[in-house]
Coordinates of N, CA and C and ligand atoms in Angstrom, one line a residue:
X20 N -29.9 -70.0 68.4 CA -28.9 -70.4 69.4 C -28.2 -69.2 69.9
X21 N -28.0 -69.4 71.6 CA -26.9 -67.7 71.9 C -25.2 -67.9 71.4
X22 N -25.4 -66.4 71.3 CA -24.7 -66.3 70.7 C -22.8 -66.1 71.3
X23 N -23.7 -66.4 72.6 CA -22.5 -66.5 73.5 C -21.9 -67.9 73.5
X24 N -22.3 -69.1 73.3 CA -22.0 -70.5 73.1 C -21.7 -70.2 72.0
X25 N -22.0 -70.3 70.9 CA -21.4 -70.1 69.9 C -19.4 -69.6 69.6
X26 N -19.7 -68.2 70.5 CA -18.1 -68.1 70.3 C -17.4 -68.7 71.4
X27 N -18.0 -69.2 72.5 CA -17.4 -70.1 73.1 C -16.7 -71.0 72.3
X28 N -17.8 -71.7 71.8 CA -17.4 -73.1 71.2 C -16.0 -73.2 70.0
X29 N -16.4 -71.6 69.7 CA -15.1 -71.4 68.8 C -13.8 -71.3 69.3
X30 N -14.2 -70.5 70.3 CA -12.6 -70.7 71.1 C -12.3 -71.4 71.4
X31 N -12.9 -72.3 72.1 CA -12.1 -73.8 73.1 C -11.3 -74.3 71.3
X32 N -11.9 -74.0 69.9 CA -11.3 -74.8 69.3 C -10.7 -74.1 67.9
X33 N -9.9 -72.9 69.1 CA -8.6 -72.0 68.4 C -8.9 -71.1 67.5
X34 N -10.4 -71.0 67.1 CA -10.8 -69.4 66.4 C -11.7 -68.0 66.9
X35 N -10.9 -67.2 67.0 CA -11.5 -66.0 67.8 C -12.7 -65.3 67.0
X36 N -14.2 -64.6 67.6 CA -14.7 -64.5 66.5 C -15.3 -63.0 67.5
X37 N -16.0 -62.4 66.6 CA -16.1 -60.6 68.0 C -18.2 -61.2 67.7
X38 N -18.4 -60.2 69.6 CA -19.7 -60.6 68.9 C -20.7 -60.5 67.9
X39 N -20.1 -59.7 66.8 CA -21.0 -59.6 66.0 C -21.1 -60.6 64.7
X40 N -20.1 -61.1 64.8 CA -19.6 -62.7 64.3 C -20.5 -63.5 64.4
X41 N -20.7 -63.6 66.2 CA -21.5 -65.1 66.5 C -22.7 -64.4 66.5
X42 N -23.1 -63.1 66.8 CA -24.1 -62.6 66.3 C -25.2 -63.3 64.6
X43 N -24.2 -63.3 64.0 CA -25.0 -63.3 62.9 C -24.7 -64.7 62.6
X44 N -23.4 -65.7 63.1 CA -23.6 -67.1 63.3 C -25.0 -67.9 64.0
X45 N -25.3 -67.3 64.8 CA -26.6 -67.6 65.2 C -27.8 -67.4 64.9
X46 N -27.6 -66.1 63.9 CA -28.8 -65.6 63.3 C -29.1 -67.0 61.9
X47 N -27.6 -67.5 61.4 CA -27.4 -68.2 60.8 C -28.1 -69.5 60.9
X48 N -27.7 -69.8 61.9 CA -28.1 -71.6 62.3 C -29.8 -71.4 62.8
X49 N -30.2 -70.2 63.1 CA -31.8 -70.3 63.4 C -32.5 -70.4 61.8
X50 N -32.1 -69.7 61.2 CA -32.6 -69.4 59.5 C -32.7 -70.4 58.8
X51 N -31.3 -71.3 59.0 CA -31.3 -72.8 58.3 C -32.2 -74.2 59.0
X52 N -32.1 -73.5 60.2 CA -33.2 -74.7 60.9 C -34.8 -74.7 60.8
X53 N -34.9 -73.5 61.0 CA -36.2 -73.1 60.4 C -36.9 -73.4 59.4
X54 N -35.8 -73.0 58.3 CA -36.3 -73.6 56.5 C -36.0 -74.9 56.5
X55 N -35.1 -75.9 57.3 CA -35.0 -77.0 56.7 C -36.1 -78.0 57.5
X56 N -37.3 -77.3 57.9 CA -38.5 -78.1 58.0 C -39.3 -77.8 56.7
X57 N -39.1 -77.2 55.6 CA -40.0 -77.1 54.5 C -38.7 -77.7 53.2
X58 N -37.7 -77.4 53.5 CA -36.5 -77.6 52.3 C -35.3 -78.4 52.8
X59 N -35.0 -79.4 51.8 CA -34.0 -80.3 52.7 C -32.4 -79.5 52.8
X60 N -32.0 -79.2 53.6 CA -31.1 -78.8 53.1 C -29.9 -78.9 54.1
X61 N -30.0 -80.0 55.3 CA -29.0 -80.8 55.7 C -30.0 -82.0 56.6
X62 N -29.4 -82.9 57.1 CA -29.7 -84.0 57.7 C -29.8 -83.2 59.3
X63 N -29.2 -82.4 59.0 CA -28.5 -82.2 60.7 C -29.4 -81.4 61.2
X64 N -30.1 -81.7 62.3 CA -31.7 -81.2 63.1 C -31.3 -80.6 64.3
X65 N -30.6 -80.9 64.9 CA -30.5 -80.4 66.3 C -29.2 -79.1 66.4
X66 N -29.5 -78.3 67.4 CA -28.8 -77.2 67.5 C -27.8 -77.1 67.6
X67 N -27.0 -78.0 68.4 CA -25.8 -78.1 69.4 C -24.9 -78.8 67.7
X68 N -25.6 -79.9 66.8 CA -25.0 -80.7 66.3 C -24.9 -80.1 65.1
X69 N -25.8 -78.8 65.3 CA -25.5 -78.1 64.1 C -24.1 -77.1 64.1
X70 N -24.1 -76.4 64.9 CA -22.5 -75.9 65.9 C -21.7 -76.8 65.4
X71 N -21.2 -77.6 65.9 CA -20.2 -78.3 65.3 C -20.2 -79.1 63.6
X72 N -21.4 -80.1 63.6 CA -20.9 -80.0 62.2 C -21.6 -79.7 60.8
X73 N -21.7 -78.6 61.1 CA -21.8 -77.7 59.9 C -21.1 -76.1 59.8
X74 N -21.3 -75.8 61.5 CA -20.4 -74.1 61.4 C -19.1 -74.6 61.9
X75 N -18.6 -74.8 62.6 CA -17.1 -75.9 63.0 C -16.8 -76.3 62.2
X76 N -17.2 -77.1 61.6 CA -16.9 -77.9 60.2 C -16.4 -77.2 58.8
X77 N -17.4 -76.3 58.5 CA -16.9 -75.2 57.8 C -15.6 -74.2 58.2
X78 N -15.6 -73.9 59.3 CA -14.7 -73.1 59.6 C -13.2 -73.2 60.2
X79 N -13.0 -74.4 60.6 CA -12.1 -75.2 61.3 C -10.3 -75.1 60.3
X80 N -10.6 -74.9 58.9 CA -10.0 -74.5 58.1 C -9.1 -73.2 58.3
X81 N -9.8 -72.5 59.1 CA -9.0 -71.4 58.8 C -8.2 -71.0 60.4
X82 N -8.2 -72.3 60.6 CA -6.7 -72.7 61.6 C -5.3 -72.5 61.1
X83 N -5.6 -73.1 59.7 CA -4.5 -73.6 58.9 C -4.1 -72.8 57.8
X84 N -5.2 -72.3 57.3 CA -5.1 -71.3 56.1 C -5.4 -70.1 55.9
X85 N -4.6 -69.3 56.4 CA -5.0 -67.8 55.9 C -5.9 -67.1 55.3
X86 N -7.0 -66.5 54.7 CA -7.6 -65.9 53.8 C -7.8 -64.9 53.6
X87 N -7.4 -63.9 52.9 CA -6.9 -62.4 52.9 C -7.0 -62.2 51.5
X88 N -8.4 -60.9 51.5 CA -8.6 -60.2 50.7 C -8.6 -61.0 49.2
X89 N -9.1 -62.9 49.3 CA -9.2 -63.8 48.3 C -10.8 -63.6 47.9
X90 N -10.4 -63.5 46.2 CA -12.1 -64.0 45.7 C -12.0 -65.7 45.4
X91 N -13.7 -65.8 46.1 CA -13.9 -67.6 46.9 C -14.9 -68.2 46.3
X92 N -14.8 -69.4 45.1 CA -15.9 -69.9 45.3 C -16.3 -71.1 45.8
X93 N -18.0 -70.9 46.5 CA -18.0 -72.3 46.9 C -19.3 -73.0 45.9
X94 N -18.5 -74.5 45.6 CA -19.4 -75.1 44.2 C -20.0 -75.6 45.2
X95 N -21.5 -76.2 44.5 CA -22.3 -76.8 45.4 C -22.6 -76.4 47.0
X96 N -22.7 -75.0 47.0 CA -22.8 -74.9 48.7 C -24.1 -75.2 49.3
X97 N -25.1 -75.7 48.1 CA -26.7 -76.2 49.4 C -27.2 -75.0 49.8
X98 N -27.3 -75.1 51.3 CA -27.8 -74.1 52.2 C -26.6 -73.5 52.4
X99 N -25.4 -73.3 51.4 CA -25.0 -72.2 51.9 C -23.5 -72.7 53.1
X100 N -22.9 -73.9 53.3 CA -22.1 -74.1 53.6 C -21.0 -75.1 52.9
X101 N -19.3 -74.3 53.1 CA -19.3 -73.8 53.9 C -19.3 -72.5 54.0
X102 N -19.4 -71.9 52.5 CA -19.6 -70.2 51.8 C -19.9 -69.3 53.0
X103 N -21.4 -69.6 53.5 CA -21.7 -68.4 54.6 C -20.7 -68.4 55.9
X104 N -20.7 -69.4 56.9 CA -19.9 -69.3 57.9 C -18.4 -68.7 57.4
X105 N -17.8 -68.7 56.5 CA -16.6 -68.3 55.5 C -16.6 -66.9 55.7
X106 N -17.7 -66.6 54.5 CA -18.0 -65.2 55.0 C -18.3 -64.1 56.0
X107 N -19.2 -64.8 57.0 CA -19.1 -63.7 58.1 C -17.8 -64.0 58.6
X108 N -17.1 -65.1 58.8 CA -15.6 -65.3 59.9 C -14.5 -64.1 58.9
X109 N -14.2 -64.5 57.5 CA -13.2 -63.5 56.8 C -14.1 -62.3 55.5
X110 N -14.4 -61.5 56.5 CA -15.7 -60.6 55.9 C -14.6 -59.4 54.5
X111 N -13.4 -59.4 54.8 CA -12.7 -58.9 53.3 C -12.6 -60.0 52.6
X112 N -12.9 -60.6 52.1 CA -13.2 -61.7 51.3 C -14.1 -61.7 50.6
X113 N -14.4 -62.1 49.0 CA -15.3 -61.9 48.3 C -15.8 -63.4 47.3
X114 N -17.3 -63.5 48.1 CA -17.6 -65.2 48.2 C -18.9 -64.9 47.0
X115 N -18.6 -65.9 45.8 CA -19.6 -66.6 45.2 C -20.1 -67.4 45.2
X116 N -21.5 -67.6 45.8 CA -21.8 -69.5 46.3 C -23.0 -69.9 45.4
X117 N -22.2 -70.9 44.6 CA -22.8 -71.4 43.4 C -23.9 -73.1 43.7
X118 N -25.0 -72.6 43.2 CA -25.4 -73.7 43.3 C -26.8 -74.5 42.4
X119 N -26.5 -75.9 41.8 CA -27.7 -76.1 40.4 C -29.7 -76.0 41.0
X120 N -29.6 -76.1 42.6 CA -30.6 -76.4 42.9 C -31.2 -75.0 43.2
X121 N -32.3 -74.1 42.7 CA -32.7 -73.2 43.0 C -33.5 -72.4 44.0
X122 N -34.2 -73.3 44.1 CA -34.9 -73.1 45.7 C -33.7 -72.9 46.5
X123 N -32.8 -73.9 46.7 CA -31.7 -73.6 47.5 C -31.0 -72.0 47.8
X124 N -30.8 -71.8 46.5 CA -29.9 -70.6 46.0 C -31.0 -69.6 46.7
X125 N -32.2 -69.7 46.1 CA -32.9 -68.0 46.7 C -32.8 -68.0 48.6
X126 N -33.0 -69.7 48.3 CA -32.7 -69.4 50.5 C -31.7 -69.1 50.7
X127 N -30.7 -68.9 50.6 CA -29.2 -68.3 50.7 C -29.3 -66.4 50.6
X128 N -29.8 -66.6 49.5 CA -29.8 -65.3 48.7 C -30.8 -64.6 50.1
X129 N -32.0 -65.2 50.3 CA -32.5 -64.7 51.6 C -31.4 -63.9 52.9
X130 N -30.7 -65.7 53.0 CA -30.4 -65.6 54.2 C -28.9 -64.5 54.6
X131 N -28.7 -64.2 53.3 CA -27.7 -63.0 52.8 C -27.9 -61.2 53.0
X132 N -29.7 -61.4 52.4 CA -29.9 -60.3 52.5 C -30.0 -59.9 54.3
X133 N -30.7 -61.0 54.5 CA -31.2 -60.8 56.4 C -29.8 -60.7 57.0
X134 N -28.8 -61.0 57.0 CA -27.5 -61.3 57.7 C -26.8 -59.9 57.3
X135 N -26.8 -59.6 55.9 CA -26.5 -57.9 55.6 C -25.1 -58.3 54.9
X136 N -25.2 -59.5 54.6 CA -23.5 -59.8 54.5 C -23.3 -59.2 53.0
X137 N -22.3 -58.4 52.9 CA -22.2 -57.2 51.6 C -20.9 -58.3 50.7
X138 N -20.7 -59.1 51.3 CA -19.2 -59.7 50.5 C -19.4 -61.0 50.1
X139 N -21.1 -61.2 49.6 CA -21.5 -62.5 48.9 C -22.3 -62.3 48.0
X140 N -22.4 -62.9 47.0 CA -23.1 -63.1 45.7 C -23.6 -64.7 45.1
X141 N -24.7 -64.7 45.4 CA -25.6 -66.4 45.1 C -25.5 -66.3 43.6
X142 N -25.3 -67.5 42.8 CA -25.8 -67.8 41.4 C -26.4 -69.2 41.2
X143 N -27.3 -69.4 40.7 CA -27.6 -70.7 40.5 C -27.4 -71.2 39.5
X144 N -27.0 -71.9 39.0 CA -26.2 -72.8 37.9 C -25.2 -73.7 37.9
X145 N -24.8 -74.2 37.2 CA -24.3 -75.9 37.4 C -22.8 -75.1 37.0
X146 N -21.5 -76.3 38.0 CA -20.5 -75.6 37.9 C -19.7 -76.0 37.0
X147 N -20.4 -76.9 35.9 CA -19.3 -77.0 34.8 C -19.6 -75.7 34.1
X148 N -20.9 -75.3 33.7 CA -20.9 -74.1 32.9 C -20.1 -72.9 33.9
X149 N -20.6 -72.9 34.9 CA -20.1 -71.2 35.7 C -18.4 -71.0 35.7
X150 N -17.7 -72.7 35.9 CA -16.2 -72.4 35.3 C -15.8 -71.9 34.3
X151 N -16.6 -72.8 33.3 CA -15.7 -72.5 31.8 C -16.0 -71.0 31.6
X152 N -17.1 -70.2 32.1 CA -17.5 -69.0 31.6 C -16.9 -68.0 32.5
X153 N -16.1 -68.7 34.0 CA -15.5 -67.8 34.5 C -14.1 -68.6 34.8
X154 N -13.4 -68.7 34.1 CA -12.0 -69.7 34.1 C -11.0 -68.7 34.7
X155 N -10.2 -69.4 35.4 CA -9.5 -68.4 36.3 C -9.0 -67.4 36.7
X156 N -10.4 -67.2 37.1 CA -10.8 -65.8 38.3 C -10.4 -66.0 39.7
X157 N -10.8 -67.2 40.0 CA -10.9 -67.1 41.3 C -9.2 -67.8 42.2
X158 N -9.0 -66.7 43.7 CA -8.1 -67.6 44.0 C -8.2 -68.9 44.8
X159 N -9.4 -68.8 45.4 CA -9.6 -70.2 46.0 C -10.9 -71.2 45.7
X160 N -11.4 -71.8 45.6 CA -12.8 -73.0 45.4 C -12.7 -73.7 46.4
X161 N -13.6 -73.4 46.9 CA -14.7 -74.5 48.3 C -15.0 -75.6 48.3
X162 N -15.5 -76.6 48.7 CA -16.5 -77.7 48.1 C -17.0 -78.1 49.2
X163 N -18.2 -78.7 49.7 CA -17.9 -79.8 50.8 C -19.2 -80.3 50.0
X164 N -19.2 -81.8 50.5 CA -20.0 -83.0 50.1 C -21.0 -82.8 48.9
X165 N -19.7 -82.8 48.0 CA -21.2 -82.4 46.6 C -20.3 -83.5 45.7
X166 N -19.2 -84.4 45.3 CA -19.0 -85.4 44.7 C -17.2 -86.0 45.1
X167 N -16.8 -86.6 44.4 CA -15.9 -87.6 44.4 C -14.9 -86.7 44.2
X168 N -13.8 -86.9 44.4 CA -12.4 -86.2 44.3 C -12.2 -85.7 43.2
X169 N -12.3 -87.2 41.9 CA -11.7 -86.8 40.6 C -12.5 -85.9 40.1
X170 N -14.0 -86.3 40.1 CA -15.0 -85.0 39.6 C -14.6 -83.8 40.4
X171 N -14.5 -83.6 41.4 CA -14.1 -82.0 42.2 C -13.3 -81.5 41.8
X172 N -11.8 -82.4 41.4 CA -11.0 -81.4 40.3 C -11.7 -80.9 38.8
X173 N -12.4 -81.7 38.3 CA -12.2 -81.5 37.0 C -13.5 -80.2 37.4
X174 N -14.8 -80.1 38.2 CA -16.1 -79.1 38.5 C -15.5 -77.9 38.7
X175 N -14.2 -78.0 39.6 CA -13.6 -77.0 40.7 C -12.7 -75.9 40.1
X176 N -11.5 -77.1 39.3 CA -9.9 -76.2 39.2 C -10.3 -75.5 38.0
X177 N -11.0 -75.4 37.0 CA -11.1 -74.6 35.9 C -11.0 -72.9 36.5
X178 N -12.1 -72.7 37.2 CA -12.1 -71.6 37.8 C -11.4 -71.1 38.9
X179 N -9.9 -71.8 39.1 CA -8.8 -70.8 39.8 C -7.9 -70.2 38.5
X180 N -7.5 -69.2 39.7 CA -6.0 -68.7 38.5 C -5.0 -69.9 38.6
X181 N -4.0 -69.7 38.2 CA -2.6 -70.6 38.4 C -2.3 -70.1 39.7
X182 N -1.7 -71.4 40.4 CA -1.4 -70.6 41.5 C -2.1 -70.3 42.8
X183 N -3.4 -70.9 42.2 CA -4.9 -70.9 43.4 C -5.2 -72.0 43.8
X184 N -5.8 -72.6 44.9 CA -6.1 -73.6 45.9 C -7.4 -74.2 45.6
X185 N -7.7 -75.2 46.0 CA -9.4 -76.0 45.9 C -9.3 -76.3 47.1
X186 N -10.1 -75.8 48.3 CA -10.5 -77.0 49.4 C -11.3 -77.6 49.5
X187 N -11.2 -79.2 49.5 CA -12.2 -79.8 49.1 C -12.5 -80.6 51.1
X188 N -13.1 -80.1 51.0 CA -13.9 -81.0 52.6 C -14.0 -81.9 52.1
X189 N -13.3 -83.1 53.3 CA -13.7 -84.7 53.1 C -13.6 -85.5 54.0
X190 N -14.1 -86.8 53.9 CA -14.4 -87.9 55.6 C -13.3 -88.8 55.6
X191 N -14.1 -90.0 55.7 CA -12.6 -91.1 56.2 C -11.7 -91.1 55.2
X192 N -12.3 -91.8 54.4 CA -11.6 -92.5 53.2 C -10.8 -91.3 52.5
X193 N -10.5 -89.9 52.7 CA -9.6 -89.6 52.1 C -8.7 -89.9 51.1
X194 N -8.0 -90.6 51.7 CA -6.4 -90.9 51.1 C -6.4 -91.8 50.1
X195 N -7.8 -92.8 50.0 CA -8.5 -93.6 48.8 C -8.6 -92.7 48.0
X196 N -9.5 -92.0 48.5 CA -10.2 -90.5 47.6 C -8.9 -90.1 46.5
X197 N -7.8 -89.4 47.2 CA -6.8 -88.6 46.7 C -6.1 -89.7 45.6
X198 N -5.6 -90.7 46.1 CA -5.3 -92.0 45.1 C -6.0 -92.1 43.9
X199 N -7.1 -92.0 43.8 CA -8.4 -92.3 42.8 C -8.5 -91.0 42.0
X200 N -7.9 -90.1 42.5 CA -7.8 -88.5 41.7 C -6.4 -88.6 41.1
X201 N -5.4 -89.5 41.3 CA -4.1 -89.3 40.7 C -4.1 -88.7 39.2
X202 N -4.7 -89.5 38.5 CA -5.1 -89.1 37.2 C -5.3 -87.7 36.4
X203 N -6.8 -87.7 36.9 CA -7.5 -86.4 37.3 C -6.6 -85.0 37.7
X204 N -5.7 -84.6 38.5 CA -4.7 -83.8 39.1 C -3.9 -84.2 38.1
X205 N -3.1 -84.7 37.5 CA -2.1 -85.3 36.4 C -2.8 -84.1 35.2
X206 N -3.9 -84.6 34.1 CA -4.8 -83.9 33.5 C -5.0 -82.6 33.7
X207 N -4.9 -82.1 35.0 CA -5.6 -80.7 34.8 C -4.7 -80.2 35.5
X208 N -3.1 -80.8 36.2 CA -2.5 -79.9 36.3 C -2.2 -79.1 37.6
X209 N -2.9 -80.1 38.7 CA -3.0 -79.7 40.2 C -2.0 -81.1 40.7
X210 N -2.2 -80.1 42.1 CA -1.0 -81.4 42.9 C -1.7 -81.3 44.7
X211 N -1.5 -81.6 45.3 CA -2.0 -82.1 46.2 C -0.9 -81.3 47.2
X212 N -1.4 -80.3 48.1 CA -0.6 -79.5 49.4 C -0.6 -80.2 50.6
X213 N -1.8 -80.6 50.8 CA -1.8 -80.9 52.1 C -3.0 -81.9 52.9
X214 N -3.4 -82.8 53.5 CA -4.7 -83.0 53.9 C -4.6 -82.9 55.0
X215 N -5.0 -81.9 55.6 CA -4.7 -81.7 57.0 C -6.5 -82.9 57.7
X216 N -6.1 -83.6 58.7 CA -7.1 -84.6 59.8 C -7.4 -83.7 60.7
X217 N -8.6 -83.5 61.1 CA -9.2 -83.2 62.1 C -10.5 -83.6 62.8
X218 N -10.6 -83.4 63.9 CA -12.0 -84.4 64.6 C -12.7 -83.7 65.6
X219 N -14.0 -83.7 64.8 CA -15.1 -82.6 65.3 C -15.3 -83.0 66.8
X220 N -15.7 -82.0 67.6 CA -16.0 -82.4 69.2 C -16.9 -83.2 68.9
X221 N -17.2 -84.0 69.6 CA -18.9 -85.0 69.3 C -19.1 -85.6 68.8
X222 N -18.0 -85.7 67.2 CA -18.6 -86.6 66.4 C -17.5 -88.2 66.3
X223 N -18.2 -88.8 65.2 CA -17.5 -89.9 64.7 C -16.7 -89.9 63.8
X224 N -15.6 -90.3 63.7 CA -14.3 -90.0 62.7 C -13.7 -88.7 62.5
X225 N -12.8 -89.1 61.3 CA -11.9 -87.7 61.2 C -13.0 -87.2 60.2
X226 N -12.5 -86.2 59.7 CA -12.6 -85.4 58.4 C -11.5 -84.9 58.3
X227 N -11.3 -84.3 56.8 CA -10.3 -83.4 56.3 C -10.2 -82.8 55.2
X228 N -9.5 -81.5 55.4 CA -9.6 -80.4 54.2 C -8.4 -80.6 53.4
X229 N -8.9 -81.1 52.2 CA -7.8 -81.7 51.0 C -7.3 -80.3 50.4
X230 N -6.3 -80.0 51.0 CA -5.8 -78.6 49.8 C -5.1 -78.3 48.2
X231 N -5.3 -78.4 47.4 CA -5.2 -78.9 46.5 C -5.0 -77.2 45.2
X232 N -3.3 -77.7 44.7 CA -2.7 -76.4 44.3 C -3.0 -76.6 42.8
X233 N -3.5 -75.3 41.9 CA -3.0 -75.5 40.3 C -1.9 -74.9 39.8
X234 N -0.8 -76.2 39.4 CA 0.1 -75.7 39.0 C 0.8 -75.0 37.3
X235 N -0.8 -75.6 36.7 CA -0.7 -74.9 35.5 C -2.5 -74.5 34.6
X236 N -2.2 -74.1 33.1 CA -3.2 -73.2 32.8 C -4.4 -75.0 32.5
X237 N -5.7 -74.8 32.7 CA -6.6 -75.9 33.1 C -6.6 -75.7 31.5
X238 N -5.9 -77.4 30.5 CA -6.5 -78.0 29.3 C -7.6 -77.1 28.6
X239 N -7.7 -76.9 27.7 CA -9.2 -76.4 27.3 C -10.4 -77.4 27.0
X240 N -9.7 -78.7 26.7 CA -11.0 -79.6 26.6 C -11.8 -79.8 27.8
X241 N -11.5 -78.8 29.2 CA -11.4 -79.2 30.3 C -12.5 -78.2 31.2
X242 N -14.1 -78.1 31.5 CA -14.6 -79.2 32.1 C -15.4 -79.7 30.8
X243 N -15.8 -81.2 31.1 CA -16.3 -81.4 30.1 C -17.7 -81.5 30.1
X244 N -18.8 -81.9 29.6 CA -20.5 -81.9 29.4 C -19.9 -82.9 30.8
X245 N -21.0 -82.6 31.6 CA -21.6 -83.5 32.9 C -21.7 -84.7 32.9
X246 N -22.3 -85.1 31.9 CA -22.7 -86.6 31.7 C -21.1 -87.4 31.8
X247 N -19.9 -86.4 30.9 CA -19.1 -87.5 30.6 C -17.9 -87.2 32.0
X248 N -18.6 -86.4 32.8 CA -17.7 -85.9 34.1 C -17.7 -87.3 35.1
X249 N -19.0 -87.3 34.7 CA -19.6 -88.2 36.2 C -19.6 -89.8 35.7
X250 N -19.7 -90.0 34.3 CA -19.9 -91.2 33.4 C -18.3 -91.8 33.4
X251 N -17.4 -91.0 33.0 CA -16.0 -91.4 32.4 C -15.1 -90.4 33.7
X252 N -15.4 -90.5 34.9 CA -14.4 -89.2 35.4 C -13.2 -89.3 35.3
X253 N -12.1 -88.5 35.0 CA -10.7 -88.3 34.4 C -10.0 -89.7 35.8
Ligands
SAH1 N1 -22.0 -77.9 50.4 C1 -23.3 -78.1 51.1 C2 -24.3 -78.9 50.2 C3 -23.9 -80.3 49.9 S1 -25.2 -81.2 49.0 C4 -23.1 -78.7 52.4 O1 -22.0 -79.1 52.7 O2 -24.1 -78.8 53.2 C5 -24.5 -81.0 47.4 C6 -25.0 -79.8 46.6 O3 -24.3 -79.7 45.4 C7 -26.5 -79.8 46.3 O4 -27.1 -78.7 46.8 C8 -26.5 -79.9 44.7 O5 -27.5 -79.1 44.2 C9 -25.1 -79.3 44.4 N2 -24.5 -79.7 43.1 C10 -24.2 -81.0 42.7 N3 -23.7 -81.0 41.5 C11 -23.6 -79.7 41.1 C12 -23.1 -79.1 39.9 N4 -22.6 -79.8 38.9 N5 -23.2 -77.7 39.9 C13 -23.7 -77.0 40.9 N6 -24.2 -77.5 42.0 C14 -24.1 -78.9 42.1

């Protein structure tokens, strides 16, 4: 895709990007379109629809939230969103993008080395183990469509410091969502900042980036084996 639409498209929707930005945004969306005729790794096929909701989508966030010189991880990033677009837009930023499915992870890991981007590191592994083993390191955690609220706190918040954020990308039902996590947030110790609504050019419904604060040190019984995350979630 040019890469002159690209930062078009960003500006009409309030984020400035230089060309070497949409440069390698583009280089981005050809890489992912390409492989996702051999590897699934979004629904989304077309060019234009990928612009918005997957690089838009991802990045639409940082309307609202600053990110300066923060270590970032994103759980479950797939192909790599919203971790990459993240990365090239706030390039002092230092992004770990975790993910259980491997094939996935090496196409990232690819699509890292070809893009040159120096302020990312792929791991593949499942995020209950990569928290508990890296417990608050990080100031912020990512997520987008990898599970349910209450599980996102319990996969996510281990690995902030006190004091660090989770943004968890989310669609309609939100506010069901956050309700259904009361618990969960209670337990581990987070509280809920903000959900900011927003609505992709083109598309159907809102979305929104659940910001979500920890206000203290994460339980130690806390994440727990998988089975009983997703079986019994807090
Ligand atoms: N964030 C990406 C991918 C969403 S699909 C996007 O928005 O396009 C969900 C991804 O989460 C899958 O790639 C899956 O492998 C990963 N995933 C699910 N549970 C996980 C876990 N416990 N640890 C690590 N990755 C997980």
């Amino acid at each position: 895709m040019r890469a002159e639409t690209i930062k078009k498209a960003l500006l009409s929707n309030g984020l400035n990007c230089t060309d070497e930005q949409a440069g390698k945004l583009s280089f981005l969306i050809d890489l992912t379109l390409d492989k996702n005729k051999s590897l699934n790794l979004t629904a989304v096929r077309d060019e234009n629809d990928f612009l918005y909701k997957m690089i838009l989508d991802s990045l639409l966030v940082l309307r609202n939230l600053g990110l300066n010189n923060a270590y970032i991880l994103d759980v479950g990033t797939g192909g790599g969103f919203p971790g990459l677009p993240l990365a090239i837009m706030v390039p002092n930023c230092k992004f770990v993008l975790l993910d259980s499915t491997k094939k996935k992870i090496n196409h990232v890991r690819d699509v890292v080395l070809k893009l040159g981007l120096q302020n990312v590191i792929c791991v593949d592994g499942r995020a209950e183990d990569y928290v508990r083993e890296n417990s608050a390191m990080f100031d912020v955690v990512v997520t987008r469509a990898v599970a349910s609220l209450p599980i996102l706190c319990e996969l996510c918040s281990p690995a902030l410091k006190v004091g660090g954020i989770m943004v968890a990308y989310k669609g309609e039902d939100t506010y069901v969502e956050i309700n259904s996590a009361t618990n969960a947030m209670h337990v581990l110790k987070l509280s809920v900042v903000t959900a900011t609504q927003y609505l992709l050019p083109a598309a159907t419904g809102y979305h929104y980036y659940v910001i979500i604060r920890k206000d203290g040190k994460t339980p130690s019984a806390y994440p727990r084996k998988y089975s009983l995350i997703s079986k019994k979630p807090l």
